[in-house]
Amino acid sequence: MALGIYALVKCYKGIFEYQDAWYDLSLVEWSFFGLAILLVVRLIKLTHLSGACWSYSLNSLLKILGLFVVIKMLLLAVAAVADEAKPIGALQLYFQLDQLYGATFWLVVVSLSLYMAAPPVKPTHQTTDVNMSNDADNVRHEPVLPEPSELNALATPTNQNQNKDAS
């Protein structure tokens, strides 16, 4: 959870890097704020619907952010080991990419974490188990079709119908 708090601080510092308040925000950062507001509202609503405590969602958010920090540290370790084994400049490339896209990376990480931190919601409708016993109510009755000879008798007009047709 401490790594999750570190990730939030890193995201904040990446957004307000020039200490110029709202004036130095890029379009990506404005989009992040809009998306973050929607994701926080979603998180609060799903937390309320699931009946979970608000601290559950906060702990879940910090744990997921911490997991992303660990993944980033593992990538750094892989780059360091690869560079140590054979100097190919992997570590230098990692730091260049981090300098160029580090702030955007943290915005994406926080957005994903807000999305993933929502607790599972209980279904609103309960399904009932059907008792499949051989009771008379549970037996399906198929319709009985008449025999072909009965169909012919129904198809031939009676004398009474013939008299009506003649008149």
JSON list of N, CA and C in Angstrom, two decimals, residues 103-149:
[
{"chain": "A", "resi": 103, "resn": "ALA", "atom": "N", "xyz": [5.26, 10.44, -17.13]},
{"chain": "A", "resi": 103, "resn": "ALA", "atom": "CA", "xyz": [4.05, 11.07, -16.58]},
{"chain": "A", "resi": 103, "resn": "ALA", "atom": "C", "xyz": [2.79, 10.45, -17.20]},
{"chain": "A", "resi": 104, "resn": "THR", "atom": "N", "xyz": [2.83, 10.19, -18.50]},
{"chain": "A", "resi": 104, "resn": "THR", "atom": "CA", "xyz": [1.68, 9.56, -19.16]},
{"chain": "A", "resi": 104, "resn": "THR", "atom": "C", "xyz": [1.48, 8.14, -18.65]},
{"chain": "A", "resi": 105, "resn": "PHE", "atom": "N", "xyz": [2.59, 7.44, -18.39]},
{"chain": "A", "resi": 105, "resn": "PHE", "atom": "CA", "xyz": [2.51, 6.10, -17.83]},
{"chain": "A", "resi": 105, "resn": "PHE", "atom": "C", "xyz": [1.77, 6.11, -16.50]},
{"chain": "A", "resi": 106, "resn": "TRP", "atom": "N", "xyz": [2.09, 7.05, -15.63]},
{"chain": "A", "resi": 106, "resn": "TRP", "atom": "CA", "xyz": [1.44, 7.10, -14.33]},
{"chain": "A", "resi": 106, "resn": "TRP", "atom": "C", "xyz": [-0.04, 7.47, -14.45]},
{"chain": "A", "resi": 107, "resn": "LEU", "atom": "N", "xyz": [-0.37, 8.30, -15.42]},
{"chain": "A", "resi": 107, "resn": "LEU", "atom": "CA", "xyz": [-1.79, 8.62, -15.64]},
{"chain": "A", "resi": 107, "resn": "LEU", "atom": "C", "xyz": [-2.56, 7.37, -16.06]},
{"chain": "A", "resi": 108, "resn": "VAL", "atom": "N", "xyz": [-1.98, 6.59, -16.93]},
{"chain": "A", "resi": 108, "resn": "VAL", "atom": "CA", "xyz": [-2.62, 5.35, -17.37]},
{"chain": "A", "resi": 108, "resn": "VAL", "atom": "C", "xyz": [-2.71, 4.36, -16.22]},
{"chain": "A", "resi": 109, "resn": "VAL", "atom": "N", "xyz": [-1.66, 4.27, -15.42]},
{"chain": "A", "resi": 109, "resn": "VAL", "atom": "CA", "xyz": [-1.66, 3.34, -14.28]},
{"chain": "A", "resi": 109, "resn": "VAL", "atom": "C", "xyz": [-2.74, 3.72, -13.27]},
{"chain": "A", "resi": 110, "resn": "VAL", "atom": "N", "xyz": [-2.86, 4.98, -12.96]},
{"chain": "A", "resi": 110, "resn": "VAL", "atom": "CA", "xyz": [-3.89, 5.41, -12.00]},
{"chain": "A", "resi": 110, "resn": "VAL", "atom": "C", "xyz": [-5.29, 5.16, -12.57]},
{"chain": "A", "resi": 111, "resn": "SER", "atom": "N", "xyz": [-5.49, 5.42, -13.86]},
{"chain": "A", "resi": 111, "resn": "SER", "atom": "CA", "xyz": [-6.79, 5.17, -14.47]},
{"chain": "A", "resi": 111, "resn": "SER", "atom": "C", "xyz": [-7.14, 3.69, -14.44]},
{"chain": "A", "resi": 112, "resn": "LEU", "atom": "N", "xyz": [-6.20, 2.84, -14.81]},
{"chain": "A", "resi": 112, "resn": "LEU", "atom": "CA", "xyz": [-6.44, 1.39, -14.75]},
{"chain": "A", "resi": 112, "resn": "LEU", "atom": "C", "xyz": [-6.72, 0.93, -13.33]},
{"chain": "A", "resi": 113, "resn": "SER", "atom": "N", "xyz": [-6.00, 1.47, -12.39]},
{"chain": "A", "resi": 113, "resn": "SER", "atom": "CA", "xyz": [-6.18, 1.08, -10.99]},
{"chain": "A", "resi": 113, "resn": "SER", "atom": "C", "xyz": [-7.55, 1.50, -10.48]},
{"chain": "A", "resi": 114, "resn": "LEU", "atom": "N", "xyz": [-7.99, 2.70, -10.86]},
{"chain": "A", "resi": 114, "resn": "LEU", "atom": "CA", "xyz": [-9.33, 3.14, -10.47]},
{"chain": "A", "resi": 114, "resn": "LEU", "atom": "C", "xyz": [-10.40, 2.22, -11.06]},
{"chain": "A", "resi": 115, "resn": "TYR", "atom": "N", "xyz": [-10.17, 1.78, -12.27]},
{"chain": "A", "resi": 115, "resn": "TYR", "atom": "CA", "xyz": [-11.13, 0.88, -12.91]},
{"chain": "A", "resi": 115, "resn": "TYR", "atom": "C", "xyz": [-11.13, -0.49, -12.25]},
{"chain": "A", "resi": 116, "resn": "MET", "atom": "N", "xyz": [-9.95, -1.00, -11.95]},
{"chain": "A", "resi": 116, "resn": "MET", "atom": "CA", "xyz": [-9.83, -2.36, -11.41]},
{"chain": "A", "resi": 116, "resn": "MET", "atom": "C", "xyz": [-10.15, -2.45, -9.92]},
{"chain": "A", "resi": 117, "resn": "ALA", "atom": "N", "xyz": [-10.17, -1.35, -9.21]},
{"chain": "A", "resi": 117, "resn": "ALA", "atom": "CA", "xyz": [-10.36, -1.37, -7.76]},
{"chain": "A", "resi": 117, "resn": "ALA", "atom": "C", "xyz": [-11.82, -1.53, -7.35]},
{"chain": "A", "resi": 118, "resn": "ALA", "atom": "N", "xyz": [-12.73, -1.48, -8.28]},
{"chain": "A", "resi": 118, "resn": "ALA", "atom": "CA", "xyz": [-14.16, -1.59, -7.94]},
{"chain": "A", "resi": 118, "resn": "ALA", "atom": "C", "xyz": [-14.46, -2.98, -7.39]},
{"chain": "A", "resi": 119, "resn": "PRO", "atom": "N", "xyz": [-15.20, -3.04, -6.29]},
{"chain": "A", "resi": 119, "resn": "PRO", "atom": "CA", "xyz": [-15.53, -4.34, -5.72]},
{"chain": "A", "resi": 119, "resn": "PRO", "atom": "C", "xyz": [-16.57, -5.05, -6.57]},
{"chain": "A", "resi": 120, "resn": "PRO", "atom": "N", "xyz": [-16.64, -6.37, -6.45]},
{"chain": "A", "resi": 120, "resn": "PRO", "atom": "CA", "xyz": [-17.66, -7.10, -7.20]},
{"chain": "A", "resi": 120, "resn": "PRO", "atom": "C", "xyz": [-19.05, -6.78, -6.65]},
{"chain": "A", "resi": 121, "resn": "VAL", "atom": "N", "xyz": [-20.01, -6.67, -7.53]},
{"chain": "A", "resi": 121, "resn": "VAL", "atom": "CA", "xyz": [-21.38, -6.32, -7.14]},
{"chain": "A", "resi": 121, "resn": "VAL", "atom": "C", "xyz": [-22.21, -7.57, -7.11]},
{"chain": "A", "resi": 122, "resn": "LYS", "atom": "N", "xyz": [-23.02, -7.69, -6.07]},
{"chain": "A", "resi": 122, "resn": "LYS", "atom": "CA", "xyz": [-23.93, -8.83, -5.96]},
{"chain": "A", "resi": 122, "resn": "LYS", "atom": "C", "xyz": [-25.04, -8.67, -7.00]},
{"chain": "A", "resi": 123, "resn": "PRO", "atom": "N", "xyz": [-25.48, -9.77, -7.59]},
{"chain": "A", "resi": 123, "resn": "PRO", "atom": "CA", "xyz": [-26.59, -9.63, -8.55]},
{"chain": "A", "resi": 123, "resn": "PRO", "atom": "C", "xyz": [-27.85, -9.15, -7.86]},
{"chain": "A", "resi": 124, "resn": "THR", "atom": "N", "xyz": [-28.63, -8.34, -8.58]},
{"chain": "A", "resi": 124, "resn": "THR", "atom": "CA", "xyz": [-29.84, -7.77, -7.98]},
{"chain": "A", "resi": 124, "resn": "THR", "atom": "C", "xyz": [-30.99, -8.74, -7.98]},
{"chain": "A", "resi": 125, "resn": "HIS", "atom": "N", "xyz": [-31.02, -9.69, -8.88]},
{"chain": "A", "resi": 125, "resn": "HIS", "atom": "CA", "xyz": [-32.10, -10.66, -8.92]},
{"chain": "A", "resi": 125, "resn": "HIS", "atom": "C", "xyz": [-31.56, -12.02, -8.52]},
{"chain": "A", "resi": 126, "resn": "GLN", "atom": "N", "xyz": [-32.34, -12.73, -7.76]},
{"chain": "A", "resi": 126, "resn": "GLN", "atom": "CA", "xyz": [-31.94, -14.04, -7.31]},
{"chain": "A", "resi": 126, "resn": "GLN", "atom": "C", "xyz": [-32.62, -15.09, -8.17]},
{"chain": "A", "resi": 127, "resn": "THR", "atom": "N", "xyz": [-31.85, -16.06, -8.62]},
{"chain": "A", "resi": 127, "resn": "THR", "atom": "CA", "xyz": [-32.44, -17.15, -9.38]},
{"chain": "A", "resi": 127, "resn": "THR", "atom": "C", "xyz": [-32.93, -18.20, -8.41]},
{"chain": "A", "resi": 128, "resn": "THR", "atom": "N", "xyz": [-34.07, -18.78, -8.70]},
{"chain": "A", "resi": 128, "resn": "THR", "atom": "CA", "xyz": [-34.63, -19.80, -7.84]},
{"chain": "A", "resi": 128, "resn": "THR", "atom": "C", "xyz": [-34.35, -21.16, -8.45]},
{"chain": "A", "resi": 129, "resn": "ASP", "atom": "N", "xyz": [-34.07, -22.11, -7.59]},
{"chain": "A", "resi": 129, "resn": "ASP", "atom": "CA", "xyz": [-33.86, -23.47, -8.06]},
{"chain": "A", "resi": 129, "resn": "ASP", "atom": "C", "xyz": [-35.20, -24.11, -8.36]},
{"chain": "A", "resi": 130, "resn": "VAL", "atom": "N", "xyz": [-35.28, -24.79, -9.47]},
{"chain": "A", "resi": 130, "resn": "VAL", "atom": "CA", "xyz": [-36.52, -25.44, -9.87]},
{"chain": "A", "resi": 130, "resn": "VAL", "atom": "C", "xyz": [-36.47, -26.87, -9.38]},
{"chain": "A", "resi": 131, "resn": "ASN", "atom": "N", "xyz": [-37.51, -27.27, -8.70]},
{"chain": "A", "resi": 131, "resn": "ASN", "atom": "CA", "xyz": [-37.61, -28.63, -8.22]},
{"chain": "A", "resi": 131, "resn": "ASN", "atom": "C", "xyz": [-38.05, -29.52, -9.37]},
{"chain": "A", "resi": 132, "resn": "MET", "atom": "N", "xyz": [-37.23, -30.44, -9.78]},
{"chain": "A", "resi": 132, "resn": "MET", "atom": "CA", "xyz": [-37.51, -31.27, -10.94]},
{"chain": "A", "resi": 132, "resn": "MET", "atom": "C", "xyz": [-38.08, -32.63, -10.52]},
{"chain": "A", "resi": 133, "resn": "SER", "atom": "N", "xyz": [-39.04, -32.64, -9.65]},
{"chain": "A", "resi": 133, "resn": "SER", "atom": "CA", "xyz": [-39.66, -33.90, -9.25]},
{"chain": "A", "resi": 133, "resn": "SER", "atom": "C", "xyz": [-40.71, -34.30, -10.28]},
{"chain": "A", "resi": 134, "resn": "ASN", "atom": "N", "xyz": [-41.25, -35.47, -10.13]},
{"chain": "A", "resi": 134, "resn": "ASN", "atom": "CA", "xyz": [-42.22, -35.98, -11.09]},
{"chain": "A", "resi": 134, "resn": "ASN", "atom": "C", "xyz": [-43.65, -35.67, -10.66]},
{"chain": "A", "resi": 135, "resn": "ASP", "atom": "N", "xyz": [-43.85, -34.53, -10.08]},
{"chain": "A", "resi": 135, "resn": "ASP", "atom": "CA", "xyz": [-45.21, -34.13, -9.70]},
{"chain": "A", "resi": 135, "resn": "ASP", "atom": "C", "xyz": [-46.02, -33.87, -10.96]},
{"chain": "A", "resi": 136, "resn": "ALA", "atom": "N", "xyz": [-47.32, -33.89, -10.82]},
{"chain": "A", "resi": 136, "resn": "ALA", "atom": "CA", "xyz": [-48.21, -33.67, -11.96]},
{"chain": "A", "resi": 136, "resn": "ALA", "atom": "C", "xyz": [-48.05, -32.27, -12.53]},
{"chain": "A", "resi": 137, "resn": "ASP", "atom": "N", "xyz": [-47.68, -31.31, -11.68]},
{"chain": "A", "resi": 137, "resn": "ASP", "atom": "CA", "xyz": [-47.52, -29.94, -12.17]},
{"chain": "A", "resi": 137, "resn": "ASP", "atom": "C", "xyz": [-46.26, -29.76, -13.01]},
{"chain": "A", "resi": 138, "resn": "ASN", "atom": "N", "xyz": [-45.26, -30.59, -12.76]},
{"chain": "A", "resi": 138, "resn": "ASN", "atom": "CA", "xyz": [-43.99, -30.43, -13.45]},
{"chain": "A", "resi": 138, "resn": "ASN", "atom": "C", "xyz": [-43.88, -31.26, -14.72]},
{"chain": "A", "resi": 139, "resn": "VAL", "atom": "N", "xyz": [-44.91, -32.04, -15.04]},
{"chain": "A", "resi": 139, "resn": "VAL", "atom": "CA", "xyz": [-44.87, -32.89, -16.22]},
{"chain": "A", "resi": 139, "resn": "VAL", "atom": "C", "xyz": [-45.37, -32.11, -17.41]},
{"chain": "A", "resi": 140, "resn": "ARG", "atom": "N", "xyz": [-44.65, -32.20, -18.48]},
{"chain": "A", "resi": 140, "resn": "ARG", "atom": "CA", "xyz": [-45.05, -31.50, -19.71]},
{"chain": "A", "resi": 140, "resn": "ARG", "atom": "C", "xyz": [-45.97, -32.41, -20.51]},
{"chain": "A", "resi": 141, "resn": "HIS", "atom": "N", "xyz": [-47.08, -31.85, -20.93]},
{"chain": "A", "resi": 141, "resn": "HIS", "atom": "CA", "xyz": [-48.04, -32.61, -21.71]},
{"chain": "A", "resi": 141, "resn": "HIS", "atom": "C", "xyz": [-47.97, -32.13, -23.15]},
{"chain": "A", "resi": 142, "resn": "GLU", "atom": "N", "xyz": [-47.67, -33.08, -24.05]},
{"chain": "A", "resi": 142, "resn": "GLU", "atom": "CA", "xyz": [-47.61, -32.76, -25.47]},
{"chain": "A", "resi": 142, "resn": "GLU", "atom": "C", "xyz": [-49.01, -32.79, -26.05]},
{"chain": "A", "resi": 143, "resn": "PRO", "atom": "N", "xyz": [-49.30, -31.94, -27.02]},
{"chain": "A", "resi": 143, "resn": "PRO", "atom": "CA", "xyz": [-50.62, -31.98, -27.65]},
{"chain": "A", "resi": 143, "resn": "PRO", "atom": "C", "xyz": [-50.75, -33.25, -28.49]},
{"chain": "A", "resi": 144, "resn": "VAL", "atom": "N", "xyz": [-51.97, -33.78, -28.52]},
{"chain": "A", "resi": 144, "resn": "VAL", "atom": "CA", "xyz": [-52.24, -35.01, -29.27]},
{"chain": "A", "resi": 144, "resn": "VAL", "atom": "C", "xyz": [-52.85, -34.61, -30.61]},
{"chain": "A", "resi": 145, "resn": "LEU", "atom": "N", "xyz": [-52.21, -35.06, -31.68]},
{"chain": "A", "resi": 145, "resn": "LEU", "atom": "CA", "xyz": [-52.71, -34.76, -33.01]},
{"chain": "A", "resi": 145, "resn": "LEU", "atom": "C", "xyz": [-53.75, -35.81, -33.42]},
{"chain": "A", "resi": 146, "resn": "PRO", "atom": "N", "xyz": [-54.76, -35.41, -34.17]},
{"chain": "A", "resi": 146, "resn": "PRO", "atom": "CA", "xyz": [-55.77, -36.39, -34.61]},
{"chain": "A", "resi": 146, "resn": "PRO", "atom": "C", "xyz": [-55.18, -37.33, -35.66]},
{"chain": "A", "resi": 147, "resn": "GLU", "atom": "N", "xyz": [-55.78, -38.48, -35.77]},
{"chain": "A", "resi": 147, "resn": "GLU", "atom": "CA", "xyz": [-55.37, -39.48, -36.75]},
{"chain": "A", "resi": 147, "resn": "GLU", "atom": "C", "xyz": [-55.68, -38.97, -38.16]},
{"chain": "A", "resi": 148, "resn": "PRO", "atom": "N", "xyz": [-54.99, -39.47, -39.19]},
{"chain": "A", "resi": 148, "resn": "PRO", "atom": "CA", "xyz": [-55.27, -39.02, -40.56]},
{"chain": "A", "resi": 148, "resn": "PRO", "atom": "C", "xyz": [-56.71, -39.30, -41.01]},
{"chain": "A", "resi": 149, "resn": "SER", "atom": "N", "xyz": [-57.29, -40.38, -40.53]},
{"chain": "A", "resi": 149, "resn": "SER", "atom": "CA", "xyz": [-58.68, -40.66, -40.91]},
{"chain": "A", "resi": 149, "resn": "SER", "atom": "C", "xyz": [-59.63, -39.62, -40.31]}
]
